[in-house]
Each structure stands twice: as C-alpha cells, then as structure tokens.
Coordinates of N, CA, C and O and ligand atoms in Angstrom, one line a residue:
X1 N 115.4 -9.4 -164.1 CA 115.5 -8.2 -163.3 C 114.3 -8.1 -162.4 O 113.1 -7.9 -162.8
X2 N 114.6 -8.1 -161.4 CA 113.2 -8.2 -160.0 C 113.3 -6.5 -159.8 O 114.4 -6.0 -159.4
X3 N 112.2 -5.9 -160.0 CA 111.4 -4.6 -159.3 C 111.2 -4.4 -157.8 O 110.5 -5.3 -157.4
X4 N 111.6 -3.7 -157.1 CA 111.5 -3.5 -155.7 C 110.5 -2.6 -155.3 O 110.5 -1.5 -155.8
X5 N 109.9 -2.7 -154.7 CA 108.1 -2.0 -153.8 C 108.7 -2.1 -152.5 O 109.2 -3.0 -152.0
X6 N 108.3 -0.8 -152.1 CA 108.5 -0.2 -150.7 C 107.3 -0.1 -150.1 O 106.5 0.7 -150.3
X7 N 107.1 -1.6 -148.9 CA 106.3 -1.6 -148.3 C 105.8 -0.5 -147.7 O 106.5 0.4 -147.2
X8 N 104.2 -0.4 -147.6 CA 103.8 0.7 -146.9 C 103.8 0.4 -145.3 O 103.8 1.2 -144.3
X9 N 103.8 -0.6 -145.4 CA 104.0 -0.9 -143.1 C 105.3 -0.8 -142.9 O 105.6 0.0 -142.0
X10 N 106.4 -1.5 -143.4 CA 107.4 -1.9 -142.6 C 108.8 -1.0 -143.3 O 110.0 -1.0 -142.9
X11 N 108.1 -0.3 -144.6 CA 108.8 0.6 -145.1 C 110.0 0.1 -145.6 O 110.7 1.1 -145.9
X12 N 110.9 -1.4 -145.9 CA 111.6 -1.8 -147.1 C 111.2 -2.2 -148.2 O 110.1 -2.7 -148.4
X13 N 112.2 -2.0 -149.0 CA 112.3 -2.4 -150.1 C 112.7 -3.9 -150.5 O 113.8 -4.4 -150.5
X14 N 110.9 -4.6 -151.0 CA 111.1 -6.1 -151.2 C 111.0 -6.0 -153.0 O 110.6 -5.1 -153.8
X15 N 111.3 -7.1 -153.2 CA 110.7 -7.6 -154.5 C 109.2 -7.6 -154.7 O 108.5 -7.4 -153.7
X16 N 108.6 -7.7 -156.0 CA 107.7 -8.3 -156.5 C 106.7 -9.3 -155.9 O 105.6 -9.2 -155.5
X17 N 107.8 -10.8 -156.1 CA 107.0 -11.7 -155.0 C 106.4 -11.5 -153.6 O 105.4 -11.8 -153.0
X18 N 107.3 -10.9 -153.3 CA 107.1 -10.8 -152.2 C 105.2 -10.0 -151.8 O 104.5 -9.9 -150.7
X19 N 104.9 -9.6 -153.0 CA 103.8 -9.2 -152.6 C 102.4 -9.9 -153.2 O 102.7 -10.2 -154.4
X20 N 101.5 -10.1 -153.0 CA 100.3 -10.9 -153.2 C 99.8 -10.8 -154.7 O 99.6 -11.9 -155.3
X21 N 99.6 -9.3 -155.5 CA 99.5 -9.4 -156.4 C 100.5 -7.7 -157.6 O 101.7 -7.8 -157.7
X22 N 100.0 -6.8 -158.0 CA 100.8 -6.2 -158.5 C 100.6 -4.6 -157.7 O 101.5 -3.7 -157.6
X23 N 99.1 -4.8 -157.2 CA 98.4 -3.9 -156.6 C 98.3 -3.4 -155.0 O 97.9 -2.5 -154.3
X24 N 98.9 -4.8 -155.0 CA 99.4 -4.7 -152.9 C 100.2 -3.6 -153.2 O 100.8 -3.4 -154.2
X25 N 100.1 -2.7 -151.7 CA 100.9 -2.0 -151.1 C 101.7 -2.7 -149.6 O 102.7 -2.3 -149.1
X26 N 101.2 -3.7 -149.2 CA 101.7 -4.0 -148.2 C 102.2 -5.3 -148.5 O 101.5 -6.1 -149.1
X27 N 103.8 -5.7 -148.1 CA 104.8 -7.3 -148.0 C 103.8 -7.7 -147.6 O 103.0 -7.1 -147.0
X28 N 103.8 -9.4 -147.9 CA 103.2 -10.8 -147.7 C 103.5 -11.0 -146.0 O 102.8 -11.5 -145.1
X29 N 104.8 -10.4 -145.9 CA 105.0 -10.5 -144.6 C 104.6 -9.6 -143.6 O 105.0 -9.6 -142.4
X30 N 103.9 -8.7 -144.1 CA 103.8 -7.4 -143.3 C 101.8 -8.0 -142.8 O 101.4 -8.0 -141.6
X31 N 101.3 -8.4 -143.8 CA 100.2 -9.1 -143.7 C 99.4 -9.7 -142.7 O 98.4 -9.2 -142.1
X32 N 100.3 -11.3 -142.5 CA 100.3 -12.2 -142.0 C 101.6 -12.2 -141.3 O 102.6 -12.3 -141.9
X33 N 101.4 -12.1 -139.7 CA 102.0 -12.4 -139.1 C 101.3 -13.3 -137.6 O 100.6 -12.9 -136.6
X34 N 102.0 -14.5 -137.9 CA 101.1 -15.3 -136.7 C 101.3 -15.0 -135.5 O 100.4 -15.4 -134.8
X35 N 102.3 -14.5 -135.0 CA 102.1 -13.6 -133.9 C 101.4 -12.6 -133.1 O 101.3 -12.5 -131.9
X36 N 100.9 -11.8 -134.4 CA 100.0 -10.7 -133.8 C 98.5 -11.7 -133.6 O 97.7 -11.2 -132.8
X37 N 98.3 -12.6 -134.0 CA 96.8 -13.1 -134.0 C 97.4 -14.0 -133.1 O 96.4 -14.6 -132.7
X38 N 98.7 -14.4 -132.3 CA 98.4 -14.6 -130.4 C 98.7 -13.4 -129.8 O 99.0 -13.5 -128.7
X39 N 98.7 -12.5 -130.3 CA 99.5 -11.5 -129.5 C 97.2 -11.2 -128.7 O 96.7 -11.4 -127.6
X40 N 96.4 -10.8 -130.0 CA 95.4 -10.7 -129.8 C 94.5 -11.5 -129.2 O 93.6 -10.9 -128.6
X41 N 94.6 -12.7 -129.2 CA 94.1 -13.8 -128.5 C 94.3 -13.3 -127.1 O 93.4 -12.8 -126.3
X42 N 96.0 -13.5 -126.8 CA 96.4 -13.2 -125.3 C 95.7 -11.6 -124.8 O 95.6 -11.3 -123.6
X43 N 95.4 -10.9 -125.6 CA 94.6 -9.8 -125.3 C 93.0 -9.8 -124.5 O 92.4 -9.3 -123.5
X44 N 92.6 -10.9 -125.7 CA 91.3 -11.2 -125.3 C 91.2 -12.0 -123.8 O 90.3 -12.0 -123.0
X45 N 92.1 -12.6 -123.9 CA 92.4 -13.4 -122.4 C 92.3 -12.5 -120.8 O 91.9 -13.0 -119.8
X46 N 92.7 -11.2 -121.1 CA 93.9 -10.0 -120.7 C 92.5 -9.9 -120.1 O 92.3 -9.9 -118.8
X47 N 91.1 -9.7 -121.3 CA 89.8 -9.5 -120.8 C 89.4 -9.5 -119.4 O 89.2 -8.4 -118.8
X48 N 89.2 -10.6 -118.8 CA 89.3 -11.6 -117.2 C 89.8 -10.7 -116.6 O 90.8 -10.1 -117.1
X49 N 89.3 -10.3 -115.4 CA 89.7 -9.8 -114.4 C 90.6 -10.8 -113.3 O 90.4 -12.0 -113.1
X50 N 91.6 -9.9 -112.8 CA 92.5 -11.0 -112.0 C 91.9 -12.0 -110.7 O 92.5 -12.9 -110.2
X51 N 90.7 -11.6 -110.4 CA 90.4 -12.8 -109.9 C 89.3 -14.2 -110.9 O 89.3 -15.4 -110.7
X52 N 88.8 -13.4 -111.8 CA 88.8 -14.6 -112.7 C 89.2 -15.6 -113.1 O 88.9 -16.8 -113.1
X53 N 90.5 -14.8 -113.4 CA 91.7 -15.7 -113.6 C 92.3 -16.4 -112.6 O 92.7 -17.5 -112.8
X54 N 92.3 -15.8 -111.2 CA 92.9 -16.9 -110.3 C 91.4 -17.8 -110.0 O 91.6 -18.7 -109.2
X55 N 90.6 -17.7 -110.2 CA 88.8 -18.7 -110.1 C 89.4 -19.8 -111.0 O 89.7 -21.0 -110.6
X56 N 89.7 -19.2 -112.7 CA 89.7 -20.5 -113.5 C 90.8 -21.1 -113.2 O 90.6 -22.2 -113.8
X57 N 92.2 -21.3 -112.5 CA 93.6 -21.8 -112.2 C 92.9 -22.9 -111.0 O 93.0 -24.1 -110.9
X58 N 92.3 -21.9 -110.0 CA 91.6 -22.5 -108.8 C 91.1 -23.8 -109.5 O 91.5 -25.0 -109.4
X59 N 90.1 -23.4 -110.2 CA 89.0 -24.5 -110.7 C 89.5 -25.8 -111.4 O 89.0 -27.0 -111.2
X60 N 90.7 -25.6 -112.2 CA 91.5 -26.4 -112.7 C 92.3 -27.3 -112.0 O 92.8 -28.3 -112.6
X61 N 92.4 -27.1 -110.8 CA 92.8 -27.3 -109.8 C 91.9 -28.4 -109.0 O 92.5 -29.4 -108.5
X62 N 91.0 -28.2 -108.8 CA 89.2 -28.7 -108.1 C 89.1 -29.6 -109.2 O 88.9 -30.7 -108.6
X63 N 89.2 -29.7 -110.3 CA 88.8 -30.7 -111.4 C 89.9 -31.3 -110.8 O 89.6 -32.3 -110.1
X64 N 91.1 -31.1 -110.8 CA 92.0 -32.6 -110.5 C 91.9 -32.9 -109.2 O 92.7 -33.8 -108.9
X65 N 91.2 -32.5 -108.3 CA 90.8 -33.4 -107.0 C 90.1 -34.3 -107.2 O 90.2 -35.4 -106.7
X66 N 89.3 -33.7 -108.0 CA 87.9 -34.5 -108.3 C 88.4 -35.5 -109.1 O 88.5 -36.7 -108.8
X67 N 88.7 -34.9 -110.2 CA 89.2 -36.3 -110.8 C 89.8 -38.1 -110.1 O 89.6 -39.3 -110.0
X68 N 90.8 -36.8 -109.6 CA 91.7 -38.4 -108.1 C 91.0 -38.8 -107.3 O 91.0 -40.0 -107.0
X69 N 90.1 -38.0 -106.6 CA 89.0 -38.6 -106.2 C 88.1 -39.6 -106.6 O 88.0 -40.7 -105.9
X70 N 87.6 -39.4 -107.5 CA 86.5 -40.4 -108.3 C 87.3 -42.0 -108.5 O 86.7 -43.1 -108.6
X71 N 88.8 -41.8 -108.6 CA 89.3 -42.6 -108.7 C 89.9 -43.4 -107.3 O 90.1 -44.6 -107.3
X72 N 90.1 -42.9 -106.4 CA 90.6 -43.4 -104.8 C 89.5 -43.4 -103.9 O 89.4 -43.9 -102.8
X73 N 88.5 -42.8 -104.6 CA 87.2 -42.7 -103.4 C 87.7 -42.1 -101.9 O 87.1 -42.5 -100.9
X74 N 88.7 -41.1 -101.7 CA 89.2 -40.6 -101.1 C 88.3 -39.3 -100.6 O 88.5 -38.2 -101.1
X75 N 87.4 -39.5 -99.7 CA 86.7 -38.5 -99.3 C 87.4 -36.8 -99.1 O 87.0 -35.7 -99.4
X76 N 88.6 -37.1 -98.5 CA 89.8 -35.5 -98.7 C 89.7 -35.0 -99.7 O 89.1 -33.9 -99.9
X77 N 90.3 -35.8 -101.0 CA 89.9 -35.4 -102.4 C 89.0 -34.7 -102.5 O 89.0 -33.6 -102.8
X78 N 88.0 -35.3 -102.2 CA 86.6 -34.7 -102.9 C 86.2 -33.4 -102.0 O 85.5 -32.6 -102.5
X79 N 86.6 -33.3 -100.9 CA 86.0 -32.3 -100.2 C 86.9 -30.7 -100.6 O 86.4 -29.6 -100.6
X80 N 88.5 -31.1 -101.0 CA 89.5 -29.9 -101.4 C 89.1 -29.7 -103.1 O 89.0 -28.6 -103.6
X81 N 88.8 -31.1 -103.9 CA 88.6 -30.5 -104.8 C 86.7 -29.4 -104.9 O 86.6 -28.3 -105.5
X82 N 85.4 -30.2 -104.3 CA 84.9 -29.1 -104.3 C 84.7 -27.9 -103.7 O 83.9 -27.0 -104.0
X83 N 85.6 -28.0 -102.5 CA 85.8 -26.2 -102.6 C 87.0 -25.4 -103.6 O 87.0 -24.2 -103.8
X84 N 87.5 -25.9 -103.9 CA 88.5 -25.1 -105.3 C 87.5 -25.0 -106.6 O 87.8 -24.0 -107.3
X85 N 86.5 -25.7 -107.0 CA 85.7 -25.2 -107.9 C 84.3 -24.5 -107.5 O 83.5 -23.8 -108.1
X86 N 84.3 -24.8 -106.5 CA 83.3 -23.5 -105.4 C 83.7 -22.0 -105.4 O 82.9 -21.1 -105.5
X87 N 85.1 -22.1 -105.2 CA 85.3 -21.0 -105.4 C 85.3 -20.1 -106.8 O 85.0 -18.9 -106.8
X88 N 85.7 -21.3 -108.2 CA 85.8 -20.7 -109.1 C 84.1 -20.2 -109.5 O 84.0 -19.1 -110.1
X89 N 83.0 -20.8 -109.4 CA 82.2 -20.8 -110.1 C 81.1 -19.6 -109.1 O 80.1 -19.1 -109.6
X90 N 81.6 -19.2 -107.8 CA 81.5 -18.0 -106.9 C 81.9 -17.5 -107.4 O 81.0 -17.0 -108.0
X91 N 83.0 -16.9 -107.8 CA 83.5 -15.8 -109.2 C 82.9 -16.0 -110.0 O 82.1 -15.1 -109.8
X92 N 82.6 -16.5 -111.0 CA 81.9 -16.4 -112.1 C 80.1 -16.4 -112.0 O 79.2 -16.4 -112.8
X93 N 80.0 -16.5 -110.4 CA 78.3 -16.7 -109.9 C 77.4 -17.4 -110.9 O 76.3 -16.9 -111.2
X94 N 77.8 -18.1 -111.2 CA 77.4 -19.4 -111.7 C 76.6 -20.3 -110.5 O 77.1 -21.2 -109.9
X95 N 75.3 -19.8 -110.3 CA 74.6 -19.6 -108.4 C 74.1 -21.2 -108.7 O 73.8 -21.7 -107.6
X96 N 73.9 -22.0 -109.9 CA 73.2 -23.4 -110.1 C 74.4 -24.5 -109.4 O 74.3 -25.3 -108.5
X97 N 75.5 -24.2 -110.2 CA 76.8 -24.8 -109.9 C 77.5 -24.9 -108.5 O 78.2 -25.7 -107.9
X98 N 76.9 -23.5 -108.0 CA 77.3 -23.7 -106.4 C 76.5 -24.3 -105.5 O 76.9 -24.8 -104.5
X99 N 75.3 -24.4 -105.8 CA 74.6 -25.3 -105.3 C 75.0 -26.7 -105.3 O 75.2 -27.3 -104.2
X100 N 75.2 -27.3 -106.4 CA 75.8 -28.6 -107.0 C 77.1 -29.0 -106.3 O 77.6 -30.1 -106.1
X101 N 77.6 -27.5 -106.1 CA 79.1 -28.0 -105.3 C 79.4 -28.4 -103.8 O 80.3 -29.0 -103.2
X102 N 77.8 -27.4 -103.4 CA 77.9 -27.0 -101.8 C 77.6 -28.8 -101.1 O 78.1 -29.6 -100.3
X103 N 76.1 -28.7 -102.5 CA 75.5 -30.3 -101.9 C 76.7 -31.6 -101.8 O 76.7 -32.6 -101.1
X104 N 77.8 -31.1 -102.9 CA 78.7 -32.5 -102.9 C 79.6 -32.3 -101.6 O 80.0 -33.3 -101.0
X105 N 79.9 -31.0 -101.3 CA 80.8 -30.9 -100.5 C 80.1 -31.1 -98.9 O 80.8 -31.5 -97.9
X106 N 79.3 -30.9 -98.8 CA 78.3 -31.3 -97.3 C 78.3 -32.7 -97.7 O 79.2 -33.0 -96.9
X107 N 78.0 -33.7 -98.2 CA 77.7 -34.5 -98.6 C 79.0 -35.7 -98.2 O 78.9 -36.8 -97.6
X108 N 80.1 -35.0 -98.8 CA 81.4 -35.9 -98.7 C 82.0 -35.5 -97.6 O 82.9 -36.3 -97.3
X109 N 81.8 -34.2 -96.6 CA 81.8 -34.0 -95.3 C 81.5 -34.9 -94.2 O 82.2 -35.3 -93.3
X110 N 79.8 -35.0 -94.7 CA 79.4 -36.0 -93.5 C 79.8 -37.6 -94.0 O 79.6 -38.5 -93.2
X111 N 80.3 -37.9 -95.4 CA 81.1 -39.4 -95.6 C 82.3 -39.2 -94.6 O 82.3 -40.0 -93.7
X112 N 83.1 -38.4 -94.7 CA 84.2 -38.5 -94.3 C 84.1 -38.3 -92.5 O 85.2 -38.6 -91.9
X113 N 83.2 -37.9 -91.9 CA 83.1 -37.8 -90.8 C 82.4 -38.7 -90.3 O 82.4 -38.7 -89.0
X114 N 81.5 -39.9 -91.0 CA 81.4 -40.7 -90.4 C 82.2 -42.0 -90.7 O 82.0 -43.1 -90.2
X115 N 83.2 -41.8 -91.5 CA 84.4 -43.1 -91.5 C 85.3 -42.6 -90.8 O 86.4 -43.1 -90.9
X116 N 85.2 -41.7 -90.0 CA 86.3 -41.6 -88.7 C 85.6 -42.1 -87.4 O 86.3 -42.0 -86.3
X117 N 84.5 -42.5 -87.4 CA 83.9 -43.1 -86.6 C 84.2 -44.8 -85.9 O 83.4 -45.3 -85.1
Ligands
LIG201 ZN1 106.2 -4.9 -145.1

C-alpha cells in the first residue's frame, strides 16, 4: 500500500517515492526541474542590453571574416570583418581592442589599396 503526500508546490497527490526522503514537503519533480535552470540562464542573458547583444552577433560575425580571411588573404575579408568586431568591442568599450582593430583595419586598407594599383 503506497501513502500519498500532497505536494506543497504543485499541490498533487504523489506517492512516497516520489519524494527524496520521508520529511520532504516538496515532489522530486517539483525540485528539479531542468528547465527553470535555462529558463534562468536565458534571464541572465536577458542582462545585455539590446545593443550588446546586437555588438556580440556583430562580433561573431567579424570573427568569421577574419577567420576566411586569414585563410584567402582576401584583403575585403579583413577589412568587413574588422569593422564588425570594431563595432562590437565599441559597445563593450573595450578602448585596447579598438585600437588593435583600428590598426588592422588602416592597415589592410592601405593593402588593399595598394593592390588595386
Ligand atoms: Zn510537486
């Protein structure tokens, strides 16, 4: 004969097992649910203000120029991808990194303008 405990969160009536030991008030399932721990995550995300968030999409974006770049030696690449992570790290004023970005992007400017030469 199984005993039934009326959860205090979700307010049915489970069995025994169903709870951790004899002294829970709250179902095993009322507990743990892996949901709310993304629900929370995606909260913390929520954090970021909307241009943040369009900086890090931007930036992600600027990494795969760069990336194809490094690999084609495609002076275009390099110049779209470091303005897309210029931009992101201008949002986040990360003022070392834009320096770093400005220099690559003047840099691969004047490559690219003097192989049109
Ligand atoms: Zn419950």
């Amino acid at each position: 004969m199984t005993k039934k405990r009326k959860c205090n969160v979700c307010g049915q009536k489970r069995p025994d097992w169903m709870y951790k030991h004899s002294k829970k008030k709250t179902c095993q399932q009322c507990e743990f649910k892996w949901y709310q721990r993304l629900l929370r995550l995606l909260v913390q995300n929520r954090k970021l203000t909307r241009w943040e968030r369009f900086g890090m999409r931007i930036g992600y974006m600027g990494v795969g120029f760069l990336i194809a770049g490094q690999w084609t030696v495609n002076p275009l690449l390099f110049i779209a991808g470091f303005i897309c992570v210029l931009i992101q790290v201008s949002i986040r004023r990360q003022w070392n990194l834009v320096i770093l970005q400005l220099n690559g992007l003047i840099a691969w400017t004047i490559h690219f303008l003097e192989s049109l030469k």
